PDB file of C-alpha atoms in Angstrom:
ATOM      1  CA  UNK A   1      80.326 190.573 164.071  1.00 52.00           C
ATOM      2  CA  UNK A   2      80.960 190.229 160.468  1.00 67.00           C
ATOM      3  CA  UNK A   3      83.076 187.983 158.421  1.00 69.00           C
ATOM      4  CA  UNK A   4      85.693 191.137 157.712  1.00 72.00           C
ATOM      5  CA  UNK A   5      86.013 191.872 160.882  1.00 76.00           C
ATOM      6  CA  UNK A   6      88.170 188.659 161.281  1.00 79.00           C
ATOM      7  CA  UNK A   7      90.268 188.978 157.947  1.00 81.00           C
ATOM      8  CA  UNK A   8      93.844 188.617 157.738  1.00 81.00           C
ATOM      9  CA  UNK A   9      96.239 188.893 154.953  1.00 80.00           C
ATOM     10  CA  UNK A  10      99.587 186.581 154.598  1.00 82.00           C
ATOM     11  CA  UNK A  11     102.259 188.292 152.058  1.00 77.00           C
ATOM     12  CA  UNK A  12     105.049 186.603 150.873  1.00 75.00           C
ATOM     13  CA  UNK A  13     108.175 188.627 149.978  1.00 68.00           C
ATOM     14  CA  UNK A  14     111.303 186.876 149.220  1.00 62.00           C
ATOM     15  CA  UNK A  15     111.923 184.151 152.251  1.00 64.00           C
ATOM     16  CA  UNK A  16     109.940 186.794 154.554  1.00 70.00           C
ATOM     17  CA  UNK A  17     105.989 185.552 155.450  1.00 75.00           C
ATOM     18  CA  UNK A  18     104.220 188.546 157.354  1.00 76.00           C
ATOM     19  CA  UNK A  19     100.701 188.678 158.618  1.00 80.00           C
ATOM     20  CA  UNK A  20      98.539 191.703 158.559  1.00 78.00           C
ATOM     21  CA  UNK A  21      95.657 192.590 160.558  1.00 75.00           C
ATOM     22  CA  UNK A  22      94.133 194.765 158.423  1.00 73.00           C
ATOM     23  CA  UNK A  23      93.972 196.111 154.510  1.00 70.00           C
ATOM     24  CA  UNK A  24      95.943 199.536 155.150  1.00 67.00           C
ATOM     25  CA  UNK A  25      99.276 197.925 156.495  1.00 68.00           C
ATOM     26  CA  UNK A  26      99.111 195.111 153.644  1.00 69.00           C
ATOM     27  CA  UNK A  27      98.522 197.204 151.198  1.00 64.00           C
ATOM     28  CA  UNK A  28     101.583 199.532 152.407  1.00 61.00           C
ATOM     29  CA  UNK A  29     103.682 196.363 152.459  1.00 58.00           C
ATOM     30  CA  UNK A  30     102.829 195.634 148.450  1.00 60.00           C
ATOM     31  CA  UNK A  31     103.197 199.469 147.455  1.00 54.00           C
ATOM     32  CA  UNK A  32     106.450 199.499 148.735  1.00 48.00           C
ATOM     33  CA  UNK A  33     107.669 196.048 147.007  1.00 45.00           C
ATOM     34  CA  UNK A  34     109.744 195.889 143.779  1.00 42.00           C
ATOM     35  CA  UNK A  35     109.447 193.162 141.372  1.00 42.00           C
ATOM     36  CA  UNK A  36     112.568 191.735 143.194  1.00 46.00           C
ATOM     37  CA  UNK A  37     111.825 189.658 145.059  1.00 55.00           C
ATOM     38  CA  UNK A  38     108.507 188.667 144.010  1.00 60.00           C
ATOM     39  CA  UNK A  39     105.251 189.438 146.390  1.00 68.00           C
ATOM     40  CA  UNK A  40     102.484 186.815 146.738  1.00 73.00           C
ATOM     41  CA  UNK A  41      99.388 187.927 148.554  1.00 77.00           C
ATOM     42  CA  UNK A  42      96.396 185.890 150.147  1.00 79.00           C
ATOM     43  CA  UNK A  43      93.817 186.654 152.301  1.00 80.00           C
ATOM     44  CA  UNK A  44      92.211 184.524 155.283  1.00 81.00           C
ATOM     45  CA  UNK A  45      89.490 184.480 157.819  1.00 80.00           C
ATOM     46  CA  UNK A  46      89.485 183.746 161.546  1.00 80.00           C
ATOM     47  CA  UNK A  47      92.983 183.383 162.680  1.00 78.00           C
ATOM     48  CA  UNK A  48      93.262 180.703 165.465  1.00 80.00           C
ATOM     49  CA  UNK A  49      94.671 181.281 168.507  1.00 81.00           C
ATOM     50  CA  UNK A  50      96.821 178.040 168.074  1.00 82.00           C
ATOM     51  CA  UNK A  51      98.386 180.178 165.172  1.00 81.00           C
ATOM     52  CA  UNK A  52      98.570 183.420 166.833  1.00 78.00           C
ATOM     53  CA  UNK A  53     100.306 181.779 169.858  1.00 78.00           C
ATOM     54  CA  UNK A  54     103.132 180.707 167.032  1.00 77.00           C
ATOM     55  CA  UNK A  55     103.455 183.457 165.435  1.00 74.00           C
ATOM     56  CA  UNK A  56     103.951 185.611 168.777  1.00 73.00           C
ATOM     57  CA  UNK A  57     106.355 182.901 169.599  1.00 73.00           C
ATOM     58  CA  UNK A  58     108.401 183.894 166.126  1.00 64.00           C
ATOM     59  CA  UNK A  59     107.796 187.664 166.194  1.00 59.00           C
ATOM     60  CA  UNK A  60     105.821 190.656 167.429  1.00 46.00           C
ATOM     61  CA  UNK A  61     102.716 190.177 169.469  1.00 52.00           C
ATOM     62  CA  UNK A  62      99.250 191.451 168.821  1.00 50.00           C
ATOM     63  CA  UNK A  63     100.599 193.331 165.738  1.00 48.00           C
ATOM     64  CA  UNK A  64     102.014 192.470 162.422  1.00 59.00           C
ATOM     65  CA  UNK A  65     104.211 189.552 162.335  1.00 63.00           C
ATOM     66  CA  UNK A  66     106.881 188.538 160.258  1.00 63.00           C
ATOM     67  CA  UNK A  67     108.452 185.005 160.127  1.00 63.00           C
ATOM     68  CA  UNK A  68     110.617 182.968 158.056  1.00 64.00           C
ATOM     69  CA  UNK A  69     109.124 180.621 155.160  1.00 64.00           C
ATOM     70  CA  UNK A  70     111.259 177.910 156.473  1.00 65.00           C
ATOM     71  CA  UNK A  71     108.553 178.895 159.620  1.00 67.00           C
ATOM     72  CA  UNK A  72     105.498 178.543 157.768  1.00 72.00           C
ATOM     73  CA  UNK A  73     103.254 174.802 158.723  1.00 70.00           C
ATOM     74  CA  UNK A  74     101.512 173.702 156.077  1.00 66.00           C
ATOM     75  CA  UNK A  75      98.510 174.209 158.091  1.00 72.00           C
ATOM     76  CA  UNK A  76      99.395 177.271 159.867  1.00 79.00           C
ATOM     77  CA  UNK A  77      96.869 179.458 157.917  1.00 78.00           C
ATOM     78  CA  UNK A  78      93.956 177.590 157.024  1.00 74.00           C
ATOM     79  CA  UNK A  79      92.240 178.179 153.933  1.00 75.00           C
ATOM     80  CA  UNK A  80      93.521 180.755 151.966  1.00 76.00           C
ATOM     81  CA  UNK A  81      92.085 183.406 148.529  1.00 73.00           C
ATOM     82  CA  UNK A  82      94.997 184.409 147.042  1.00 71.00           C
ATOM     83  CA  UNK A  83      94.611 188.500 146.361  1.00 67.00           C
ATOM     84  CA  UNK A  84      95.515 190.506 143.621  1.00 58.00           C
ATOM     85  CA  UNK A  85      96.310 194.355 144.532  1.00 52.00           C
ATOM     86  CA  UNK A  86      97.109 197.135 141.468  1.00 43.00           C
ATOM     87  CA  UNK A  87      99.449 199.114 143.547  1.00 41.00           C
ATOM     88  CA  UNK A  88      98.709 202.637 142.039  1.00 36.00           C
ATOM     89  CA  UNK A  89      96.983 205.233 143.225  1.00 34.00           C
ATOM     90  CA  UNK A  90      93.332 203.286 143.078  1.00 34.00           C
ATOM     91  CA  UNK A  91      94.050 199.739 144.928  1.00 33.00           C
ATOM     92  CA  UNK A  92      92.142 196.704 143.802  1.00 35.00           C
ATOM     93  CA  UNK A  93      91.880 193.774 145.480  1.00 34.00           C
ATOM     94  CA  UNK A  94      89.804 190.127 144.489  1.00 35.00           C
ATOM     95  CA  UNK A  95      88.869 187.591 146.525  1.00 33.00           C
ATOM     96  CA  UNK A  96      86.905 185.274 144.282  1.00 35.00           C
ATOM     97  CA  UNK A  97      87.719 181.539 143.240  1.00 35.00           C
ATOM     98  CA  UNK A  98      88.242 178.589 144.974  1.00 35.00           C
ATOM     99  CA  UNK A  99      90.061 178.479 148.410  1.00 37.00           C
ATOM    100  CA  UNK A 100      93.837 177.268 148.309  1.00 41.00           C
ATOM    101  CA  UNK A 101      96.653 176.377 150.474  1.00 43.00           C
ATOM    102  CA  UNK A 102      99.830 178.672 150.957  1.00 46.00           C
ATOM    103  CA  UNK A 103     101.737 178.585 147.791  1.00 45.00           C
ATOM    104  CA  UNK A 104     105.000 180.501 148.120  1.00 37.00           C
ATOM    105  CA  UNK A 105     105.937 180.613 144.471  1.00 36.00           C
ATOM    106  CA  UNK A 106     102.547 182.274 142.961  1.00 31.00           C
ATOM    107  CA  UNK A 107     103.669 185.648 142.292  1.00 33.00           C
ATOM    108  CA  UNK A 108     101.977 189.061 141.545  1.00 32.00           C
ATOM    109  CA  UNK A 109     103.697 191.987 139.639  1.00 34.00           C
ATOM    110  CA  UNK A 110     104.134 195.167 141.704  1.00 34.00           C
ATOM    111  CA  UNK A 111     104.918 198.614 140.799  1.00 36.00           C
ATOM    112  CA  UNK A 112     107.977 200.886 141.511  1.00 37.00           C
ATOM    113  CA  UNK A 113     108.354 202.083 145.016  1.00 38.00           C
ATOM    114  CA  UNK A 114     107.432 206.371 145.418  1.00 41.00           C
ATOM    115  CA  UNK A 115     109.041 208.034 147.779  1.00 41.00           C
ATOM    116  CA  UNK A 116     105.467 208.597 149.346  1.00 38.00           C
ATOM    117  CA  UNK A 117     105.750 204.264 149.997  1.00 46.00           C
ATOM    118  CA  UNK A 118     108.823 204.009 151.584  1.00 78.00           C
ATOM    119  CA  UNK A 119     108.722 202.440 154.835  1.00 87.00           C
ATOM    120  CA  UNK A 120     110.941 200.936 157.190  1.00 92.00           C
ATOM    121  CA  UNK A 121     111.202 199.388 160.838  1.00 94.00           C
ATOM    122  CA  UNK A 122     112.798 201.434 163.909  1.00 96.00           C
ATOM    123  CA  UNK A 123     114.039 199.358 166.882  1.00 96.00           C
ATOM    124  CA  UNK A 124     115.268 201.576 169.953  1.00 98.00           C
ATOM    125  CA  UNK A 125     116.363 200.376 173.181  1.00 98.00           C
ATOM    126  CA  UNK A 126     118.163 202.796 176.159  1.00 97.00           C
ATOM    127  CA  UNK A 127     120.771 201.635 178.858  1.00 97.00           C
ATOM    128  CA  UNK A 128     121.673 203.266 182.065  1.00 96.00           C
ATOM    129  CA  UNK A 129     124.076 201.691 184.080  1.00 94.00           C
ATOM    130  CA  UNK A 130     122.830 202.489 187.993  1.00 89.00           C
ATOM    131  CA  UNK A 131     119.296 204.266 186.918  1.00 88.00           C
ATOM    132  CA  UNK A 132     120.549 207.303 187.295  1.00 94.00           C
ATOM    133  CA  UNK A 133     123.679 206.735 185.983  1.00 96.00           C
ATOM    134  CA  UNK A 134     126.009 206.221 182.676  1.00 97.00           C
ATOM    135  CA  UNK A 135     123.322 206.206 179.954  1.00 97.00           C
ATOM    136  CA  UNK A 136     123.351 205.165 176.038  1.00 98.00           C
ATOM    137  CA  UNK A 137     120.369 205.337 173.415  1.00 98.00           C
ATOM    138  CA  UNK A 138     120.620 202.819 170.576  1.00 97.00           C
ATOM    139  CA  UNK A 139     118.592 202.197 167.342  1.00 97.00           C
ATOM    140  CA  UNK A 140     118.074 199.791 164.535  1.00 95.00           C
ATOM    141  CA  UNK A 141     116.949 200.788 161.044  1.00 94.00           C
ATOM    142  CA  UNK A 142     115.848 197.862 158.800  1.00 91.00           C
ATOM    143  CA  UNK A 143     113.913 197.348 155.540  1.00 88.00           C
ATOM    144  CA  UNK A 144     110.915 195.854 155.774  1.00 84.00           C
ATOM    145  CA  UNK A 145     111.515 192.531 155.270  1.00 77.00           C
ATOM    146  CA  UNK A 146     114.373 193.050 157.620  1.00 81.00           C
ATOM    147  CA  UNK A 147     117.349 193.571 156.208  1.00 84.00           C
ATOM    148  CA  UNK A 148     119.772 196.146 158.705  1.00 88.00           C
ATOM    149  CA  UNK A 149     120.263 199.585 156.832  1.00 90.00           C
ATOM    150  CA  UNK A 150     121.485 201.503 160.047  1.00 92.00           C
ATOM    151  CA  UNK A 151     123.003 200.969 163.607  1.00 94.00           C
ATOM    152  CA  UNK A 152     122.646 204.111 165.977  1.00 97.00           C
ATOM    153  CA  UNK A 153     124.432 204.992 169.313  1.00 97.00           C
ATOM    154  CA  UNK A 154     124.082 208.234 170.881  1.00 98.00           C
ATOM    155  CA  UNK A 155     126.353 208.614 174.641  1.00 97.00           C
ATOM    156  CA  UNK A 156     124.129 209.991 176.746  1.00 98.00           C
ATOM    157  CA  UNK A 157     125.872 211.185 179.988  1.00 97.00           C
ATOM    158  CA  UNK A 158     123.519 210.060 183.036  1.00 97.00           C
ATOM    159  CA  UNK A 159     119.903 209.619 182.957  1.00 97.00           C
ATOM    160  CA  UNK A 160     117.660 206.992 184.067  1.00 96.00           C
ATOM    161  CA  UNK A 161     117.002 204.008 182.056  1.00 96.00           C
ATOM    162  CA  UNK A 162     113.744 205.768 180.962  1.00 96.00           C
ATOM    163  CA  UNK A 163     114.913 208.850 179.608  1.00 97.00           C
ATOM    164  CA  UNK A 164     117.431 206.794 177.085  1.00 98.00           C
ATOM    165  CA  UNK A 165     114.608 204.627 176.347  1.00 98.00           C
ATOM    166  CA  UNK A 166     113.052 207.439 174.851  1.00 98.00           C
ATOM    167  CA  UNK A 167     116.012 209.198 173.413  1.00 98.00           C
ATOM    168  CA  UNK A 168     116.744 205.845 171.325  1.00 98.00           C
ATOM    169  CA  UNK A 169     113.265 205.859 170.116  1.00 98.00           C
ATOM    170  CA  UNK A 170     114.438 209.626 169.090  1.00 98.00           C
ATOM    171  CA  UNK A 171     117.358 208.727 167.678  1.00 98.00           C
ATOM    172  CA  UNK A 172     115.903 206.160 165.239  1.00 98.00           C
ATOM    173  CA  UNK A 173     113.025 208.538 164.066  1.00 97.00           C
ATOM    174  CA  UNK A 174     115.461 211.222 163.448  1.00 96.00           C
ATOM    175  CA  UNK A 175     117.415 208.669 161.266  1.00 95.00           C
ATOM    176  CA  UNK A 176     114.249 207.560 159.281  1.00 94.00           C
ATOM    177  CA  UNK A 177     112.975 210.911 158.549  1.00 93.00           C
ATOM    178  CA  UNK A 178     116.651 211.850 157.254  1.00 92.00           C
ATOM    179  CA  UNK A 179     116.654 209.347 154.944  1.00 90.00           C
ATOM    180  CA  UNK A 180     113.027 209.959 153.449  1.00 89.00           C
ATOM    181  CA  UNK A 181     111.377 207.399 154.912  1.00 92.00           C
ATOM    182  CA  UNK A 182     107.381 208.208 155.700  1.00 89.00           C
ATOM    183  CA  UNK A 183     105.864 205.090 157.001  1.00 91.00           C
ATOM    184  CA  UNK A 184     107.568 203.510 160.020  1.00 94.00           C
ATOM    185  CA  UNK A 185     106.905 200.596 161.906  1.00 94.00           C
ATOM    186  CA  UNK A 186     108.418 201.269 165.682  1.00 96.00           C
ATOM    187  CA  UNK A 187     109.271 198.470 168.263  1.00 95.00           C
ATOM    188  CA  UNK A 188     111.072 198.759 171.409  1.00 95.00           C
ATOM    189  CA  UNK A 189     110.717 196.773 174.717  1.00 95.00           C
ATOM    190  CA  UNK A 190     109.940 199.571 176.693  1.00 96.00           C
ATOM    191  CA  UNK A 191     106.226 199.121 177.947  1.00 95.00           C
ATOM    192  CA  UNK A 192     106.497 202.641 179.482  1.00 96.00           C
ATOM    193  CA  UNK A 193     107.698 204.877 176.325  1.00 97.00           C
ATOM    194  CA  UNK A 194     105.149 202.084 174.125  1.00 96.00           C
ATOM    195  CA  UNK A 195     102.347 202.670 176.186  1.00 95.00           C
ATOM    196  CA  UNK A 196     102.653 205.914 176.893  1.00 96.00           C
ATOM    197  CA  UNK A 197     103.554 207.527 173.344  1.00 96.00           C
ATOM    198  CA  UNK A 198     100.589 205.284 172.010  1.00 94.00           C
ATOM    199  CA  UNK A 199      98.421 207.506 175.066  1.00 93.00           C
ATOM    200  CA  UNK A 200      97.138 204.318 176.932  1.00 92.00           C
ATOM    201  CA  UNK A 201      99.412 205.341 179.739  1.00 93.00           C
ATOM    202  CA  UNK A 202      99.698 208.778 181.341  1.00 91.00           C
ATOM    203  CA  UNK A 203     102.693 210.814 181.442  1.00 89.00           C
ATOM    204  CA  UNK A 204     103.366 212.561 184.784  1.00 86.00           C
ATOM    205  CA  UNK A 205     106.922 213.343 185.133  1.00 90.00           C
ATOM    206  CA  UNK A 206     108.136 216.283 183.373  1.00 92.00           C
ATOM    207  CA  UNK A 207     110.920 215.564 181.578  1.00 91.00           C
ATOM    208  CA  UNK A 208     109.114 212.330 180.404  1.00 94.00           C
ATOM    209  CA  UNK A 209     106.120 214.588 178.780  1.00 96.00           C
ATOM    210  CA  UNK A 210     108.692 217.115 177.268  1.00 97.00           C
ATOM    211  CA  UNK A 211     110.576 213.792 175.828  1.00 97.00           C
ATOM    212  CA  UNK A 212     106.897 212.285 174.969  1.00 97.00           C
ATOM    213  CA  UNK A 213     105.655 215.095 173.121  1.00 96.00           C
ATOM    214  CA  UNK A 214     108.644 215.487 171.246  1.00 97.00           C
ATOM    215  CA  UNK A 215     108.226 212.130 169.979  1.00 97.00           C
ATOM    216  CA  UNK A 216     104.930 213.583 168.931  1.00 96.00           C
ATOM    217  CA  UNK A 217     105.934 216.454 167.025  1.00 96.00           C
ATOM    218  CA  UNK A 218     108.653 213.701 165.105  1.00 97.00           C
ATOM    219  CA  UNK A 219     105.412 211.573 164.556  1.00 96.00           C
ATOM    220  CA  UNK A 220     103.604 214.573 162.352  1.00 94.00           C
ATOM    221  CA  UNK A 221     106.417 214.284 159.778  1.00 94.00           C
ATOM    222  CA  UNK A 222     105.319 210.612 158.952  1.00 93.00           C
ATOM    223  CA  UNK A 223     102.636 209.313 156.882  1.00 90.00           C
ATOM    224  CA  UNK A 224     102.202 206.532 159.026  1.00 91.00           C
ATOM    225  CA  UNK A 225     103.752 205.774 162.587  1.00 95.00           C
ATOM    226  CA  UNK A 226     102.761 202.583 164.437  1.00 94.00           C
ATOM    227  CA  UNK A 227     104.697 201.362 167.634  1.00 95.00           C
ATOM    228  CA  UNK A 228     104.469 198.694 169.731  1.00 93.00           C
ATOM    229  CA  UNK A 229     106.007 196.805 172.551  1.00 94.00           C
ATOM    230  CA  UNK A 230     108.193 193.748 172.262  1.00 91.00           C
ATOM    231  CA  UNK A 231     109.631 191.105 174.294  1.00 89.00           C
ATOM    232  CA  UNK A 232     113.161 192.093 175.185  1.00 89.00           C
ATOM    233  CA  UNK A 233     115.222 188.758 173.425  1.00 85.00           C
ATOM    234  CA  UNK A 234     113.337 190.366 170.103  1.00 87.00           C
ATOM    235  CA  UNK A 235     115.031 193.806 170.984  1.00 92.00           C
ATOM    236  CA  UNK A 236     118.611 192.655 171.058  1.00 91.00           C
ATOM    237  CA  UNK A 237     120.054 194.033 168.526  1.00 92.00           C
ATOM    238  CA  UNK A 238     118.725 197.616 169.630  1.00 95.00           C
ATOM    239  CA  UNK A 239     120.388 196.458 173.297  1.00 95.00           C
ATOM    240  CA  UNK A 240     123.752 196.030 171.781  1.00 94.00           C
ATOM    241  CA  UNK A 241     123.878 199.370 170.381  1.00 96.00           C
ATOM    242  CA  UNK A 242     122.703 201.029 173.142  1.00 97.00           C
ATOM    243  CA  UNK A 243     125.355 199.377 175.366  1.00 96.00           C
ATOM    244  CA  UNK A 244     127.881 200.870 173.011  1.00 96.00           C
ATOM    245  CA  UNK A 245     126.339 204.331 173.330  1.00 97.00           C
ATOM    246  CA  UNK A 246     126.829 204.113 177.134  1.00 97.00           C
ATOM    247  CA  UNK A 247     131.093 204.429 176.393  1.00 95.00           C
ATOM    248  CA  UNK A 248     130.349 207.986 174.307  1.00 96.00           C
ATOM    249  CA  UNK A 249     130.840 211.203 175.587  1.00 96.00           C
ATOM    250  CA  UNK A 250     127.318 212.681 176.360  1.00 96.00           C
ATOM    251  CA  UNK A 251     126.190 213.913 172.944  1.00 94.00           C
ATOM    252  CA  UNK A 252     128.189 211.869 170.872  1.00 96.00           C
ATOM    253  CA  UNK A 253     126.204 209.880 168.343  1.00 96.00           C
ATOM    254  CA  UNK A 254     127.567 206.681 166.207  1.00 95.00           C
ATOM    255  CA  UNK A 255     125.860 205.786 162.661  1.00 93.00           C
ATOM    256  CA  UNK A 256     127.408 202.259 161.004  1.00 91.00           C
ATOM    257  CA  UNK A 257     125.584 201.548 158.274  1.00 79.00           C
ATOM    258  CA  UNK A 258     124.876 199.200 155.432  1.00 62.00           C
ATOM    259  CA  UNK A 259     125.648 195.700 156.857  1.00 49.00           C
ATOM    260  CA  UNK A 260     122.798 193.056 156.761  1.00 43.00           C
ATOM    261  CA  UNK A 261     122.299 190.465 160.090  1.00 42.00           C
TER     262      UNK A 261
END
């Protein structure tokens, strides 16, 4: 298999350290960036599954992860080329020179964010309390580096824990779309509405393919969707709200917005 197929690429915003699997989803991550804070880049080879294992244990498994500096071993990474991106409309990126260690203060200059780049992280969670029974969706909307823009209830009336599963994941694209944002990152701890909107699981009940493909139609309006399943102690902020949303009326839908956890 060659080299590339094993590359990774660390980016430093701020105090936030993500890890990309691939060029696409960096290079999304240093469009998007402003020249505060600053954005380091670096590119590796070959990440062990020592590391993997700590990263999952600090973030989102088998997908891009994003962790504190104050996170970050010394040796976490291995060897690492840092990589310099022109974040235009051509994207450049170098490799060459000698191999370094992490350094968190080399910086890169990036250029202004287009509305094309904006991007943002939807977390959705659903209660029901009895499965049928008193039912709230809830959703998060943060920056990328993490920072809260949005907290979502909707009241639901009753439905099974399912059904506001997927109407929080609703909810939350709704949101983003309203507020311009075309590349989303989507995590919930739903296996079920995860697997199934990412078509790895089949849909058989109806109103679970009429919710499913309207999740479709929401994902056409976005440059770039990705979702993917987390544990549920990474989804707790999405719980609380959706909790809340059980004590609306049915229809009912609850926007706070602009504090940062």
């Amino acid at each position: 298999m060659d080299k590339e197929d094993h590359a990774f690429y660390v980016v430093r915003k701020g105090n936030i350290v993500s890890i990309y699997r691939n060029f696409s989803d960096c290079q999304a991550q240093v469009s998007s960036s402003v020249c505060d804070p600053p954005v380091s880049v670096y590119k590796g080879y070959y990440l062990s599954k020592k590391t993997e294992d700590y990263l999952a244990s600090h973030g989102v498994k088998n997908a891009s992860y994003a962790i504190n500096e104050g996170d970050v071993k010394e040796d976490l990474f291995g060897a690492l080329v840092p990589c310099r991106f022109q974040a235009t409309n051509s994207t450049s990126v170098s490799t060459e020179g000698p191999k370094q260690p992490l350094n968190l203060g080399l910086t890169m200059e990036a250029q202004p964010l287009s509305h094309h780049q904006i991007q943002c992280i939807i977390e959705f969670d659903g209660a029901s309390k009895g499965n049928p029974g008193k039912a709230g969706a809830g959703a998060v909307i943060r920056t990328i580096d993490g920072h809260v823009l949005c907290l979502l209830r909707e009241g639901l009336g009753v439905v099974t824990n399912n059904v506001a599963e997927y109407r929080g994941l609703i909810l939350g694209m709704k949101c983003a779309l309203r507020k311009g944002f075309k590349h989303v990152r989507v995590t919930g701890d739903s296996q079920l509405v995860c697997m199934q909107v990412q078509g790895r699981w089949q849909t058989k009940h109806q109103n679970m393919i009429e919710l499913c493909k309207e999740v479709k139609q929401l994902e056409k309006n976005f440059l770039s969707f990705q979702i993917n399943h987390v544990r549920r102690d990474f989804n707790s902020l999405a719980d609380v709200q959706a909790n809340i949303g059980i004590n609306l009326p049915a229809g009912q839908i609850s926007e706070e917005q602009g504090q940062v956890y």
